[in-house]
XYZ file of C-alpha atoms in Angstrom:
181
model
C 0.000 0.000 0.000
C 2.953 2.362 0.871
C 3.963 2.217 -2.961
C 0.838 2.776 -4.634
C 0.504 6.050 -2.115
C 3.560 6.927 -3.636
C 2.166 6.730 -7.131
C -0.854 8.385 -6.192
C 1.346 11.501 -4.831
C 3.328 11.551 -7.836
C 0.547 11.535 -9.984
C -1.138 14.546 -8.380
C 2.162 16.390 -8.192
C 2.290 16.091 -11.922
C -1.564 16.977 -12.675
C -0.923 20.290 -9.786
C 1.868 21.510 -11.572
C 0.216 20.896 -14.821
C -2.552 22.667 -13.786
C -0.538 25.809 -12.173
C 0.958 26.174 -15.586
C -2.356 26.878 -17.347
C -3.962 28.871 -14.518
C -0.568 31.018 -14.682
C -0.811 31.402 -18.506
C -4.677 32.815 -17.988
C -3.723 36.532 -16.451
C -0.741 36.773 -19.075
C -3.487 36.728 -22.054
C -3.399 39.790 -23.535
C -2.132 42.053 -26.731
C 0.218 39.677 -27.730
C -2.318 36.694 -27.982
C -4.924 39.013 -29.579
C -2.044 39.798 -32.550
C -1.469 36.344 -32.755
C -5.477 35.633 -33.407
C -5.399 39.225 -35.541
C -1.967 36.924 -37.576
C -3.841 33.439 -37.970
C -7.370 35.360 -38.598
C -5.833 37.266 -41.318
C -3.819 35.024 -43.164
C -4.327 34.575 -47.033
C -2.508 31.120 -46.779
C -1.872 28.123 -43.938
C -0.977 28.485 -40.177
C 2.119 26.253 -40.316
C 2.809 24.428 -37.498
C 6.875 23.836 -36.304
C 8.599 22.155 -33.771
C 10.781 19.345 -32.716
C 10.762 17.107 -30.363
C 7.746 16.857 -28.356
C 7.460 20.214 -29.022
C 6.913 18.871 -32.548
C 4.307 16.242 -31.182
C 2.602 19.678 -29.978
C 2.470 21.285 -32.971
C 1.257 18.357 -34.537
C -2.175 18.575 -32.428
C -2.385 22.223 -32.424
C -2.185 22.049 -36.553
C -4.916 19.847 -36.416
C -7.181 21.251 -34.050
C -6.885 24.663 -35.913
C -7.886 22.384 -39.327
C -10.732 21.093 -37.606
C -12.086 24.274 -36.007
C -12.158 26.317 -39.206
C -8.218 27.837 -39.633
C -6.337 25.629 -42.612
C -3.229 24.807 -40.924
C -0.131 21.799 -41.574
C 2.348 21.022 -39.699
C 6.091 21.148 -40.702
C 8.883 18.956 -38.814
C 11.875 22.202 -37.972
C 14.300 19.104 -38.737
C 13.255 18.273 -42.183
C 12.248 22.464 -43.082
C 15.602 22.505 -42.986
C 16.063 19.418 -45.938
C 13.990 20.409 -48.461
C 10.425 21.225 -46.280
C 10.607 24.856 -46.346
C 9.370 24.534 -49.969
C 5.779 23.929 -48.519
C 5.707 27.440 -47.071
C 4.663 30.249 -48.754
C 5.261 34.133 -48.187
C 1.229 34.289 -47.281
C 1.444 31.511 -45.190
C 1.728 32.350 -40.547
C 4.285 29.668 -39.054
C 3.749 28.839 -35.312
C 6.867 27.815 -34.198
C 6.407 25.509 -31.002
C 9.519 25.531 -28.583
C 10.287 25.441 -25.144
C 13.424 26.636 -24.704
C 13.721 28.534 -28.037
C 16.800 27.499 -28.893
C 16.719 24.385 -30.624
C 19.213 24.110 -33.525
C 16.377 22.971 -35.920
C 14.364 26.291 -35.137
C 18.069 28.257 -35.492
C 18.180 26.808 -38.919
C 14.814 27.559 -40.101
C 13.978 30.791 -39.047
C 16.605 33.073 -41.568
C 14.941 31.615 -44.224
C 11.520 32.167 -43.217
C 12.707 35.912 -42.659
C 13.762 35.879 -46.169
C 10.071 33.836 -47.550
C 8.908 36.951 -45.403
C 5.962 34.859 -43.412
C 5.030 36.212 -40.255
C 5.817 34.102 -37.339
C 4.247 33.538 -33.930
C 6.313 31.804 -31.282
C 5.106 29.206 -28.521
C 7.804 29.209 -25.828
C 8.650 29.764 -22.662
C 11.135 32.463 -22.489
C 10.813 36.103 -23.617
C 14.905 36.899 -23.767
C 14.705 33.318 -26.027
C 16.488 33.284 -29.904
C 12.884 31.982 -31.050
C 10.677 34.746 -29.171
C 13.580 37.134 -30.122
C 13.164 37.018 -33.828
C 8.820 36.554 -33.875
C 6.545 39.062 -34.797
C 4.636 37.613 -31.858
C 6.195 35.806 -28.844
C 2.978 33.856 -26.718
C 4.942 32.876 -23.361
C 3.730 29.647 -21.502
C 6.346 31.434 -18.642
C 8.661 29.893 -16.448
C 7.214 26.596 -15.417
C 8.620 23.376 -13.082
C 8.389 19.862 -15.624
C 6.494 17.365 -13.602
C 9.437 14.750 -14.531
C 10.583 14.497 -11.529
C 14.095 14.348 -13.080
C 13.085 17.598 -14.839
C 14.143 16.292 -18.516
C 10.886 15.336 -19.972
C 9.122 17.649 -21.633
C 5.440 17.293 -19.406
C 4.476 20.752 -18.284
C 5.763 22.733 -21.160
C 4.274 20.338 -23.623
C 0.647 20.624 -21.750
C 0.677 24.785 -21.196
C 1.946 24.477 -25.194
C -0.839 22.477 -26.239
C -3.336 24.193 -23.678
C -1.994 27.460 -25.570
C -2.747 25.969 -29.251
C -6.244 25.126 -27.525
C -6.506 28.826 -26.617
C -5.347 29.850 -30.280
C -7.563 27.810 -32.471
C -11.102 28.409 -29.788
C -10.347 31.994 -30.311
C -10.051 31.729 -34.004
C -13.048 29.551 -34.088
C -15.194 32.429 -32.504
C -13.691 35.097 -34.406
C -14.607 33.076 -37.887
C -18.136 32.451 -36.473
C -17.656 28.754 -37.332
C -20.315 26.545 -36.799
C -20.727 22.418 -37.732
């Protein structure tokens, strides 16, 4: 019985912290989210979804939930943008770039040559003084959060207030667009 309390305390731990992360990311709405909706709403082309990663996995769900909810969107692998993929992305297209730290060498890689395509591009990430929020039009910050790995090297909390922010993204869109079944 002593291990399965154990479990059980982990377990909330992880759904506490995952839930502090989302309540903390609800007062920190704001102008920047509203360009970001003004962006996707806007766009003449496809949101385009990047990350790596399970930042990638994010991005994934978040390109698909905007598909389904009335905002054409694909998603992109950073890794393989920078072999050949950037091809699918055009100058009237709005990449979301999905990345905790920012810094991944895939997003490094990617990002001079959207610059140069010219596509606007919102970043999902946790750090304001990151490269990737450094060189958006938009930076949406999931903030400073604690992974609930308790060896803090899987990706849990970010990848929940990331997806919970995609969520956020695509319900606003949906009610801007007035889309209905």
């Amino acid at each position: 019985m002593k291990g399965d309390e154990k479990i059980l305390k982990r377990a909330r731990r992880t759904l506490e912290l995952e839930a502090k992360a989302i309540e903390g990311m609800i007062s920190r709405l704001g102008k920047s989210f509203l360009k970001a909706v003004s962006l996707l709403y806007d766009c003449r082309g496809r949101a385009v979804l990047t990350g790596v990663g399970k930042s990638g996995l994010v991005a994934k769900k978040i390109a698909a939930t905007l598909s389904s909810t009335g905002t054409p969107a694909i998603f992109v692998h950073s890794a393989e943008a920078a072999h050949g993929d950037l091809g699918a992305i055009t100058p009237v297209d709005v990449v979301v770039a999905v990345s905790s730290s920012g810094e991944t060498n895939e997003i490094r890689q990617v990002i001079p040559t959207l610059k140069k395509v010219g596509v606007k591009i919102i970043a999902i990430t946790c750090s304001r003084s990151s490269y990737l929020a450094g060189v958006s039009d938009v930076s949406l910050l999931i903030g400073r959060i604690r992974e609930a790995c308790p060896l803090g090297l899987a990706p849990t909390t970010s990848a929940v207030a990331s997806m919970a922010l995609g969520d956020a993204l695509a319900t606003a869109l949906l009610e801007k667009r007035g889309f209905r079944e």
